[in-house]
Coordinates of C-alpha atoms and ligand atoms in Angstrom, one line a residue:
M1 CA -12.4 9.7 2.1
K2 CA -12.9 13.3 1.3
D3 CA -15.3 13.7 -1.7
K4 CA -12.7 15.9 -3.5
W5 CA -10.5 12.9 -3.9
L6 CA -13.0 10.3 -5.1
G7 CA -12.2 10.9 -8.6
S8 CA -8.6 11.8 -8.5
T9 CA -5.5 10.2 -9.9
I10 CA -2.2 10.1 -7.9
Y11 CA 1.0 10.1 -9.9
Q12 CA 3.9 8.4 -8.3
I13 CA 7.4 9.7 -9.0
Y14 CA 10.6 8.0 -8.2
P15 CA 12.8 11.1 -8.0
R16 CA 16.1 9.3 -8.8
S17 CA 14.8 8.1 -12.1
Y18 CA 12.4 11.0 -13.3
Q19 CA 14.4 13.8 -14.7
D20 CA 18.1 14.9 -14.2
S21 CA 18.5 18.7 -14.5
D22 CA 22.0 19.1 -13.5
G23 CA 23.8 16.5 -15.6
D24 CA 25.0 14.0 -12.8
G25 CA 22.9 11.2 -14.1
I26 CA 20.5 11.3 -11.0
G27 CA 17.0 12.7 -11.2
D28 CA 16.4 15.8 -9.0
L29 CA 13.7 18.2 -7.7
R30 CA 14.5 20.8 -10.4
G31 CA 13.9 18.1 -12.9
I32 CA 10.5 17.3 -11.5
I33 CA 9.6 21.0 -11.6
N34 CA 10.6 21.1 -15.2
R35 CA 8.2 18.2 -15.9
L36 CA 5.2 19.6 -14.0
D37 CA 3.5 20.4 -17.2
H38 CA 3.5 16.8 -18.2
V39 CA 1.7 15.8 -14.9
E40 CA -0.8 18.6 -15.4
E41 CA -1.4 17.6 -19.0
L42 CA -1.9 14.1 -17.9
G43 CA -4.6 15.3 -15.4
A44 CA -3.2 13.9 -12.1
E45 CA -4.0 15.9 -9.1
M46 CA -1.4 14.6 -6.7
I47 CA 2.1 13.6 -6.9
W48 CA 3.4 10.9 -4.5
L49 CA 7.0 11.7 -4.2
C50 CA 9.1 8.6 -3.1
P51 CA 11.5 9.8 -0.2
V52 CA 13.6 12.9 -1.0
Y53 CA 15.2 13.4 2.5
T54 CA 18.8 13.2 3.3
S55 CA 19.9 9.6 3.2
P56 CA 23.1 7.5 2.9
N57 CA 21.1 5.8 0.2
H58 CA 21.5 2.2 1.1
D59 CA 17.8 1.6 0.2
N60 CA 17.3 4.7 -2.2
G61 CA 16.1 7.0 0.4
Y62 CA 14.1 4.6 2.6
D63 CA 16.8 4.9 5.0
I64 CA 16.4 8.4 6.2
S65 CA 19.0 10.3 8.2
D66 CA 17.2 13.6 8.5
Y67 CA 13.3 14.1 8.0
Y68 CA 13.9 17.7 7.9
S69 CA 16.4 18.2 5.0
I70 CA 16.7 17.3 1.4
Q71 CA 19.0 14.9 -0.1
P72 CA 21.8 17.0 -1.7
E73 CA 21.7 15.0 -4.9
F74 CA 18.1 16.0 -5.3
G75 CA 18.3 19.7 -4.3
D76 CA 17.6 21.7 -1.2
M77 CA 14.8 22.9 0.9
E78 CA 14.3 26.0 -1.2
T79 CA 13.9 23.9 -4.3
M80 CA 11.5 21.6 -2.4
R81 CA 9.4 24.7 -1.5
L82 CA 9.4 25.8 -5.1
L83 CA 8.2 22.4 -6.1
I84 CA 5.4 22.5 -3.7
K85 CA 4.4 26.0 -4.9
E86 CA 4.7 25.3 -8.5
A87 CA 2.7 22.0 -8.3
H88 CA 0.1 23.9 -6.3
R89 CA -0.2 26.5 -9.0
R90 CA -1.2 23.9 -11.3
G91 CA -3.7 22.3 -9.0
I92 CA -1.4 19.5 -8.0
G93 CA -0.6 18.5 -4.4
I94 CA 2.5 16.9 -3.2
M95 CA 2.3 13.6 -1.1
M96 CA 5.3 13.0 1.0
D97 CA 6.6 9.4 1.8
I98 CA 6.9 9.1 5.5
V99 CA 9.1 6.3 6.7
A100 CA 8.0 5.9 10.4
N101 CA 9.0 2.4 11.1
H102 CA 12.8 2.9 10.8
T103 CA 15.5 5.4 10.2
S104 CA 18.9 5.1 8.6
D105 CA 21.7 3.9 10.9
E106 CA 23.4 7.3 10.3
H107 CA 20.5 9.2 11.8
Y108 CA 21.7 10.9 15.0
W109 CA 19.0 9.3 17.0
F110 CA 20.6 6.0 16.2
E111 CA 24.2 7.3 16.7
S112 CA 23.1 8.6 20.2
S113 CA 21.2 5.4 20.9
R114 CA 24.4 3.3 20.2
N115 CA 26.0 5.5 22.8
R116 CA 23.3 4.8 25.4
D117 CA 22.4 8.5 25.5
V118 CA 19.9 9.1 28.2
F119 CA 17.2 10.3 25.9
Y120 CA 17.8 8.5 22.7
G121 CA 19.0 5.2 24.4
D122 CA 15.6 3.7 24.1
F123 CA 14.7 5.0 20.6
Y124 CA 15.5 1.7 18.9
I125 CA 14.8 -2.0 19.7
W126 CA 18.0 -3.3 21.5
R127 CA 18.3 -6.7 23.1
D128 CA 21.2 -8.7 24.6
Q129 CA 20.1 -11.8 22.8
P130 CA 18.5 -12.0 19.3
N131 CA 15.9 -14.4 18.2
D132 CA 15.8 -16.2 14.8
T133 CA 13.6 -13.6 13.0
T134 CA 14.7 -12.9 9.4
S135 CA 14.5 -9.5 7.7
F136 CA 12.4 -8.8 4.7
F137 CA 15.4 -8.5 2.6
G138 CA 16.8 -11.8 3.7
G139 CA 19.3 -12.6 6.4
P140 CA 18.9 -12.0 10.3
A141 CA 16.7 -9.2 11.5
W142 CA 19.2 -8.5 14.3
T143 CA 22.8 -7.0 14.0
F144 CA 25.3 -6.8 16.8
D145 CA 26.4 -3.3 17.6
E146 CA 30.1 -3.2 18.7
R147 CA 29.7 0.1 20.5
R148 CA 26.6 -0.6 22.6
K149 CA 27.4 -4.3 22.8
Q150 CA 23.8 -5.3 22.1
Y151 CA 21.7 -6.4 19.1
Y152 CA 19.3 -4.0 17.4
F153 CA 16.3 -5.0 15.3
H154 CA 15.9 -4.2 11.7
S155 CA 12.9 -5.3 9.6
F156 CA 14.8 -4.5 6.5
S157 CA 18.6 -4.0 5.9
K158 CA 21.0 -3.5 8.8
H159 CA 21.3 0.1 7.7
Q160 CA 17.6 0.5 8.6
P161 CA 17.2 0.1 12.4
D162 CA 13.6 -0.2 13.5
L163 CA 12.4 2.6 15.8
N164 CA 11.0 1.6 19.2
W165 CA 7.3 2.5 19.0
E166 CA 6.8 1.6 22.6
N167 CA 8.6 4.9 23.4
P168 CA 6.2 7.9 23.6
Y169 CA 9.1 10.1 22.5
V170 CA 9.5 8.3 19.2
R171 CA 5.8 8.7 18.5
E172 CA 6.0 12.3 19.3
E173 CA 9.0 12.8 16.9
M174 CA 7.0 11.2 14.1
A175 CA 4.1 13.4 14.8
N176 CA 6.4 16.3 14.6
V177 CA 7.7 15.2 11.2
L178 CA 4.1 15.3 10.0
K179 CA 3.5 18.8 11.4
F180 CA 6.6 20.1 9.8
W181 CA 5.6 18.9 6.3
T182 CA 1.9 20.1 6.5
G183 CA 3.3 23.3 7.6
E184 CA 5.3 23.3 4.4
G185 CA 2.1 22.9 2.5
V186 CA 2.1 19.2 1.4
A187 CA -1.2 17.7 0.6
G188 CA -0.8 14.1 1.4
F189 CA 1.3 11.5 3.1
R190 CA 2.1 7.8 2.1
F191 CA 3.1 6.0 5.1
D192 CA 5.9 3.3 4.4
V193 CA 5.2 -0.1 5.9
I194 CA 3.0 1.5 8.6
D195 CA 1.5 -1.8 9.7
L196 CA 4.9 -2.6 11.3
I197 CA 4.7 0.1 14.1
A198 CA 2.8 -2.2 16.5
K199 CA 5.0 -5.4 16.4
D200 CA 6.2 -7.5 19.4
V201 CA 9.6 -8.6 18.3
D202 CA 10.1 -10.9 21.2
R203 CA 7.0 -12.8 20.5
K204 CA 7.6 -12.5 16.8
I205 CA 4.3 -10.9 16.2
W206 CA 4.4 -8.4 13.3
L207 CA 1.0 -6.9 13.9
Q208 CA -1.0 -6.4 17.1
F209 CA -4.0 -4.9 15.4
E210 CA -5.7 -3.0 18.2
L211 CA -2.4 -1.3 19.2
F212 CA -1.8 -0.5 15.6
E213 CA -5.1 1.2 15.4
E214 CA -4.4 3.1 18.5
R215 CA -0.9 4.3 17.4
L216 CA -2.1 5.1 14.0
R217 CA -5.0 7.1 15.2
A218 CA -2.8 9.1 17.7
L219 CA -0.2 9.7 14.9
L220 CA -2.8 11.1 12.7
H221 CA -4.5 13.1 15.3
E222 CA -1.2 14.6 16.6
G223 CA 0.5 15.1 13.2
I224 CA -2.4 16.2 11.0
G225 CA -5.5 16.9 13.2
E226 CA -8.4 18.4 11.2
Q227 CA -6.4 19.4 8.2
H228 CA -7.6 18.0 4.8
I229 CA -4.6 15.7 4.0
V230 CA -4.9 12.6 1.9
T231 CA -3.3 9.7 3.6
V232 CA -2.3 6.3 2.3
G233 CA -0.9 3.6 4.4
E234 CA 1.3 0.9 2.8
A235 CA -0.1 -1.9 4.9
G236 CA 0.4 -5.3 3.2
G237 CA -0.2 -7.2 6.4
L238 CA -3.8 -6.2 6.9
D239 CA -6.8 -8.3 5.9
L240 CA -10.0 -6.9 4.5
E241 CA -11.8 -6.3 7.8
Q242 CA -8.7 -4.5 9.2
V243 CA -8.5 -2.3 6.1
K244 CA -12.1 -1.4 6.6
R245 CA -11.3 -0.3 10.2
V246 CA -8.2 1.8 9.4
T247 CA -9.9 3.6 6.5
G248 CA -12.9 4.8 8.6
D249 CA -13.4 8.2 10.2
G250 CA -10.3 10.0 11.5
M251 CA -8.1 7.3 10.1
L252 CA -6.4 6.8 6.7
S253 CA -8.0 7.7 3.3
M254 CA -7.0 4.4 2.0
V255 CA -4.3 1.7 2.1
F256 CA -2.2 -0.3 -0.4
N257 CA -2.4 -4.0 -0.2
F258 CA -0.3 -6.2 -2.4
E259 CA -2.5 -9.2 -3.2
T260 CA -2.4 -8.6 -7.0
C261 CA 1.4 -8.3 -6.9
A262 CA 1.7 -11.8 -5.8
I263 CA -0.3 -13.6 -8.4
D264 CA 2.8 -14.7 -10.4
E265 CA 4.5 -16.2 -7.3
V266 CA 4.3 -19.6 -5.8
A267 CA 2.0 -19.2 -2.8
G268 CA 3.7 -19.6 0.6
K269 CA 7.2 -19.2 -1.0
T270 CA 9.4 -16.1 -1.6
K271 CA 8.8 -13.4 -4.3
W272 CA 11.5 -15.0 -6.2
H273 CA 9.7 -18.3 -6.8
L274 CA 7.9 -17.6 -10.0
A275 CA 4.5 -18.9 -11.1
P276 CA 2.7 -18.2 -14.4
F277 CA 0.2 -15.3 -14.5
R278 CA -3.3 -16.5 -13.5
P279 CA -6.2 -14.3 -14.8
T280 CA -8.7 -16.1 -12.5
E281 CA -6.5 -15.1 -9.5
L282 CA -6.4 -11.5 -10.6
K283 CA -10.3 -11.5 -11.0
R284 CA -10.8 -13.1 -7.6
I285 CA -8.6 -10.5 -5.9
I286 CA -10.4 -7.6 -7.8
R287 CA -13.7 -8.9 -6.8
K288 CA -12.7 -9.5 -3.1
W289 CA -11.6 -5.9 -2.7
Q290 CA -14.3 -4.2 -4.9
E291 CA -17.1 -6.0 -3.1
G292 CA -15.4 -6.0 0.3
L293 CA -15.0 -2.1 0.3
E294 CA -18.3 -1.4 -1.4
D295 CA -19.9 0.4 1.5
E296 CA -17.1 1.0 4.0
G297 CA -13.5 2.0 3.3
W298 CA -11.9 2.9 0.1
N299 CA -9.6 1.1 -2.5
S300 CA -6.3 2.3 -3.8
L301 CA -5.9 1.0 -7.4
F302 CA -2.6 0.3 -8.8
W303 CA -0.5 -2.3 -10.7
N304 CA 3.0 -1.1 -10.3
N305 CA 5.2 1.0 -8.1
H306 CA 9.0 1.5 -7.4
D307 CA 9.1 -2.0 -5.7
Q308 CA 7.0 -3.9 -8.3
P309 CA 8.2 -4.7 -11.7
R310 CA 5.8 -3.6 -14.5
A311 CA 2.7 -5.7 -14.8
L312 CA 2.8 -5.0 -18.6
S313 CA 6.0 -7.0 -18.7
R314 CA 5.2 -9.6 -16.1
W315 CA 1.7 -10.6 -17.2
L316 CA 1.3 -9.8 -20.7
D317 CA 2.8 -10.6 -24.2
S318 CA 5.2 -7.9 -25.2
V319 CA 4.2 -8.2 -28.9
Y320 CA 1.1 -6.3 -27.9
L321 CA 2.5 -3.5 -26.1
Y322 CA -0.1 -0.9 -26.9
E323 CA -3.0 -3.1 -26.5
G324 CA -1.7 -4.6 -23.3
A325 CA -0.8 -1.2 -21.7
T326 CA -4.2 0.3 -22.6
M327 CA -6.1 -2.8 -21.5
L328 CA -4.4 -2.7 -18.1
A329 CA -5.3 1.0 -17.8
M330 CA -9.0 0.3 -18.5
L331 CA -9.2 -2.6 -16.2
Q332 CA -7.8 -0.5 -13.4
F333 CA -9.6 2.8 -14.2
G334 CA -13.1 1.3 -14.4
L335 CA -12.8 0.1 -10.7
K336 CA -13.9 2.0 -7.6
G337 CA -11.1 3.7 -5.8
T338 CA -8.3 6.1 -6.1
T339 CA -6.3 5.4 -9.2
Y340 CA -2.4 5.6 -9.1
V341 CA -0.2 5.9 -12.1
Y342 CA 3.4 5.0 -11.7
Q343 CA 5.9 7.1 -13.7
G344 CA 6.3 5.7 -17.2
E345 CA 3.0 3.7 -17.2
E346 CA 1.5 6.5 -19.2
F347 CA 4.1 5.9 -21.9
G348 CA 3.7 2.0 -21.8
M349 CA 7.1 1.6 -20.3
T350 CA 8.5 -2.0 -19.7
N351 CA 10.8 -3.6 -17.2
G352 CA 14.5 -3.2 -17.6
T353 CA 17.0 -5.8 -18.7
F354 CA 19.7 -7.0 -16.3
E355 CA 22.4 -9.4 -17.4
D356 CA 25.0 -9.2 -14.8
R357 CA 25.6 -8.0 -11.2
S358 CA 27.1 -4.7 -12.4
H359 CA 23.6 -3.7 -13.9
L360 CA 21.8 -4.0 -10.5
R361 CA 21.5 -1.3 -7.9
D362 CA 18.8 -2.7 -5.5
I363 CA 19.9 -4.0 -2.2
E364 CA 17.3 -6.5 -2.1
S365 CA 18.2 -8.0 -5.5
L366 CA 21.9 -8.0 -4.6
R367 CA 21.2 -9.8 -1.4
F368 CA 19.1 -12.3 -3.1
L369 CA 21.8 -12.9 -5.7
D370 CA 24.2 -13.8 -2.7
A371 CA 21.8 -16.1 -1.0
A372 CA 20.2 -17.7 -4.2
S373 CA 22.1 -20.9 -4.4
E374 CA 21.7 -21.5 -0.7
M375 CA 17.9 -21.1 -1.4
G376 CA 18.0 -23.7 -4.0
F377 CA 18.1 -21.6 -7.1
S378 CA 20.5 -22.4 -10.0
E379 CA 22.3 -19.3 -11.4
E380 CA 20.0 -19.3 -14.4
E381 CA 16.9 -19.5 -12.3
A382 CA 18.2 -16.7 -10.1
W383 CA 18.7 -14.4 -13.0
K384 CA 15.2 -15.3 -14.4
A385 CA 13.8 -14.3 -11.0
I386 CA 15.7 -11.0 -10.8
Q387 CA 14.7 -10.2 -14.4
S388 CA 11.0 -10.8 -13.5
K389 CA 10.7 -9.5 -9.9
G390 CA 13.8 -7.5 -9.1
R391 CA 12.9 -3.9 -8.0
D392 CA 15.3 -2.3 -10.4
N393 CA 13.0 -3.1 -13.1
A394 CA 10.7 -0.2 -12.3
R395 CA 13.6 2.0 -11.3
I396 CA 15.2 2.3 -14.7
P397 CA 15.2 6.0 -15.9
M398 CA 12.1 7.6 -17.5
R399 CA 12.1 7.4 -21.3
W400 CA 10.8 10.8 -22.5
Q401 CA 12.0 10.7 -26.0
A402 CA 14.3 8.8 -28.4
G403 CA 18.1 9.0 -28.0
E404 CA 20.7 7.5 -25.8
Y405 CA 19.6 8.8 -22.5
A406 CA 16.0 9.3 -23.7
G407 CA 15.6 12.9 -22.4
F408 CA 16.3 11.7 -18.8
S409 CA 19.7 13.1 -18.7
D410 CA 22.6 14.0 -21.0
T411 CA 25.0 11.6 -19.2
E412 CA 25.3 7.9 -18.0
P413 CA 22.5 7.5 -15.5
W414 CA 22.9 6.1 -12.0
I415 CA 21.3 2.8 -13.3
P416 CA 21.6 1.8 -16.9
M417 CA 19.0 2.6 -19.3
S418 CA 17.4 -0.5 -20.5
G419 CA 14.1 -2.1 -21.4
Q420 CA 12.1 -1.9 -24.5
V421 CA 11.6 1.6 -26.0
P422 CA 8.1 2.6 -25.6
Y423 CA 8.1 3.4 -29.3
L424 CA 4.4 4.5 -29.4
E425 CA 5.2 7.5 -27.3
L426 CA 8.1 8.8 -29.2
D427 CA 5.5 10.6 -31.2
Q428 CA 2.5 11.4 -29.1
E429 CA 0.6 12.8 -32.1
Q430 CA 0.3 9.4 -33.6
E431 CA -3.0 7.6 -33.3
R432 CA -2.1 5.0 -30.9
S433 CA -0.9 6.9 -27.8
V434 CA -0.9 5.3 -24.4
F435 CA -0.5 8.8 -23.0
R436 CA -3.6 10.1 -24.5
F437 CA -5.4 6.9 -23.3
Y438 CA -4.4 7.8 -19.7
Q439 CA -5.4 11.5 -20.2
N440 CA -8.9 10.3 -21.4
L441 CA -9.4 7.9 -18.6
I442 CA -8.3 10.5 -16.0
A443 CA -10.6 13.1 -17.4
L444 CA -13.5 10.5 -17.6
R445 CA -13.1 9.7 -13.9
K446 CA -13.4 13.3 -12.9
S447 CA -16.4 14.0 -15.1
E448 CA -18.4 10.8 -14.8
A449 CA -20.0 10.1 -11.4
V450 CA -20.5 6.4 -12.2
F451 CA -16.8 5.9 -12.1
R452 CA -16.5 7.3 -8.7
R453 CA -19.7 6.0 -7.1
G454 CA -21.1 3.1 -9.1
D455 CA -21.6 -0.3 -7.6
F456 CA -19.4 -3.1 -8.9
T457 CA -20.7 -6.4 -10.4
L458 CA -18.3 -8.9 -12.0
F459 CA -19.7 -10.8 -14.9
D460 CA -19.5 -14.5 -15.1
T461 CA -17.2 -15.1 -18.2
E462 CA -14.6 -17.5 -19.3
E463 CA -11.3 -17.1 -17.4
R464 CA -9.4 -15.0 -19.9
I465 CA -12.0 -12.3 -19.9
C466 CA -12.6 -9.8 -17.0
A467 CA -15.8 -7.9 -17.5
Y468 CA -17.6 -5.9 -15.0
E469 CA -20.4 -3.4 -14.6
R470 CA -20.6 -0.3 -12.5
T471 CA -24.1 1.1 -11.8
S472 CA -25.2 4.3 -10.1
G473 CA -28.8 5.4 -10.2
N474 CA -29.9 4.5 -13.7
E475 CA -26.5 4.8 -15.2
T476 CA -24.5 1.8 -16.2
M477 CA -20.9 1.5 -17.4
T478 CA -19.5 -1.8 -18.6
V479 CA -15.7 -2.6 -18.7
I480 CA -14.7 -5.5 -20.8
C481 CA -11.1 -6.7 -20.9
N482 CA -9.5 -9.6 -22.7
L483 CA -6.6 -10.5 -20.4
S484 CA -5.0 -12.7 -23.0
N485 CA -3.4 -12.7 -26.5
D486 CA -6.0 -15.0 -27.9
T487 CA -9.0 -14.0 -30.0
I488 CA -11.9 -15.1 -27.9
P489 CA -15.7 -15.3 -28.8
F490 CA -17.7 -12.8 -26.9
S491 CA -21.1 -11.3 -27.7
F492 CA -21.8 -7.8 -26.6
E493 CA -23.8 -4.8 -27.8
W494 CA -23.4 -1.3 -26.6
E495 CA -25.2 2.1 -26.9
T496 CA -22.2 4.5 -26.5
I497 CA -18.5 3.6 -26.4
W498 CA -16.3 5.7 -24.1
V499 CA -13.0 4.2 -24.6
T500 CA -11.7 1.4 -26.9
N501 CA -8.2 0.2 -27.8
Y502 CA -9.4 -1.3 -31.1
A503 CA -11.3 1.5 -32.9
R504 CA -14.8 0.1 -32.3
P505 CA -17.7 2.3 -33.6
S506 CA -19.5 4.5 -31.0
H507 CA -22.6 2.4 -31.2
G508 CA -22.4 -1.2 -32.2
K509 CA -22.0 -5.0 -31.3
M510 CA -19.2 -7.5 -31.3
D511 CA -19.0 -11.3 -31.3
K512 CA -15.3 -11.7 -30.4
L513 CA -12.5 -9.9 -28.5
A514 CA -9.2 -9.4 -30.2
P515 CA -6.0 -9.9 -28.2
Y516 CA -5.9 -7.7 -25.1
E517 CA -8.9 -5.9 -26.5
A518 CA -10.7 -3.7 -23.9
L519 CA -13.6 -1.3 -24.0
I520 CA -15.5 0.9 -21.6
C521 CA -19.2 1.5 -22.7
Y522 CA -21.9 3.6 -21.4
N523 CA -25.6 2.7 -21.3
S524 CA -28.3 4.8 -19.8
G525 CA -30.9 2.4 -18.2
R526 CA -29.8 -0.9 -16.7
R527 CA -29.0 -4.1 -18.6
K528 CA -31.9 -6.5 -18.8
Ligands
LIG1 O1 9.4 -4.7 -2.3 C1 9.1 -5.5 -1.6 C2 9.4 -7.0 -1.9 O2 10.1 -7.0 -2.9 C3 8.1 -5.3 -0.5 O3 8.0 -6.4 0.4 C4 8.6 -4.1 0.2 O4 9.8 -4.3 0.8 C5 7.5 -3.7 1.2 O5 6.4 -3.4 0.4 C6 8.0 -2.4 1.8 O6 8.3 -1.4 1.0 C7 8.6 -0.1 1.5 O7 9.5 -0.2 2.6 C8 10.9 -0.7 2.3 C9 11.5 0.0 1.0 O8 12.6 -0.7 0.6 C10 10.5 0.0 -0.2 O9 11.0 0.6 -1.3 C11 9.2 0.7 0.4 O10 8.2 0.8 -0.6 C12 11.7 -0.3 3.4 O11 11.6 1.0 3.7

């Protein structure tokens, strides 16, 4: 991890839902350019842009048909270059989303492969007989192709055929994609499901770790070389020891793992099998990754993304929107790692509301709805699961201001506006502003070394409280969060308060924590 990035915050934009500039109800690149001041004001130093390449859009851009051109709904290459330039001018890098595991079935590589082209014939995974592997979106992972008269493998939808990473030309093509985009001046890459590039589909092995390391190393070496590019691998399949290995020298800056995202699921079942939020489980996972990557590797810290419904709605009581949103921010920002903010988090945005099929857009949710009764869900249970875990939740348009389309567009958006109005943000000048909270936290991480380097110690507290200390030299910072809507007895004294969501005095003490109360305090000298 390059030092420059230790204290930075990466802001994730889902372009379809960020800002429409041309009145078609779909967010676009020009819209993002128009909002760069917002990102700058927030203090983020990099924007992770979900895929903006040409795509038939079965999976909202994660089915790419051309890695070298821009989705016409979003703009064109010239606008993309302007975005890179305008962001750069504000000290903001652009991180591109690289989907290396699969393409769209409309990519010309796949078209050619279906025709058994001499060169592209072996670019995908073709077999005469499928096995019983199921895809991550449900249903078989193999689809028969009438033209080629064989089955092809797809980890996700049938419109997303997996590339054959055994083929050296596939590996070369992907390195070329990286070279092209670094040439365009991007500052980072997020690698979609990168841990799937070393699977053995015949033996049903998703990850052959040594082979994965080898392929990843080669990809980064060929595609990026010595350039200073921040890299994050989406790699939910890696355990702690494996994460350490792939975040070492010459490898990734960090990875995303999804353990916290599963704490409201029944273990061993699907994401649709809901379980109540368990604070103890959240604390266990935080501790595992903070202690585990203390000396080696680097954490990426996030609660939400475009696949994950908002933690604010999933885990907390919506009566306390402001307290909940700011508590989650403090819990995350006090930890060691690179912090991510998913668009709208800085406004305390909540999940969408979905009442019938016509409200849904996500391929995964629609598939689930079709299969739900077979999976043993009643209709009511299925809708409850969609409402809680469906990916459309985080994809509803940004609410920038009051009004019918909330400043996102001046026409009906591609996905209905819904969700609770983040009323606190409608006037950013008011005292309780989630935005200013994020701004402060982002600034503190840059200015205070203890955020970046301090060691982590979790306090032994009752389960609804998560409190930890970060120490560096003789500096100590303490983060205390009430994860519940209860008032809980808790005694603590502080010298200087850095951040608080309940207007505590700068120097003082407490004997109880209010609902979702959180504070970050600074004490020079270690605690006795
Ligand atoms: O969203 C999930 C479950 O609901 C995840 O399992 C998700 O499918 C997984 O993290 C991979 O996600 C990435 O690749 C997918 C794409 O649909 C996601 O949007 C992307 O983040 C396929 O490209």
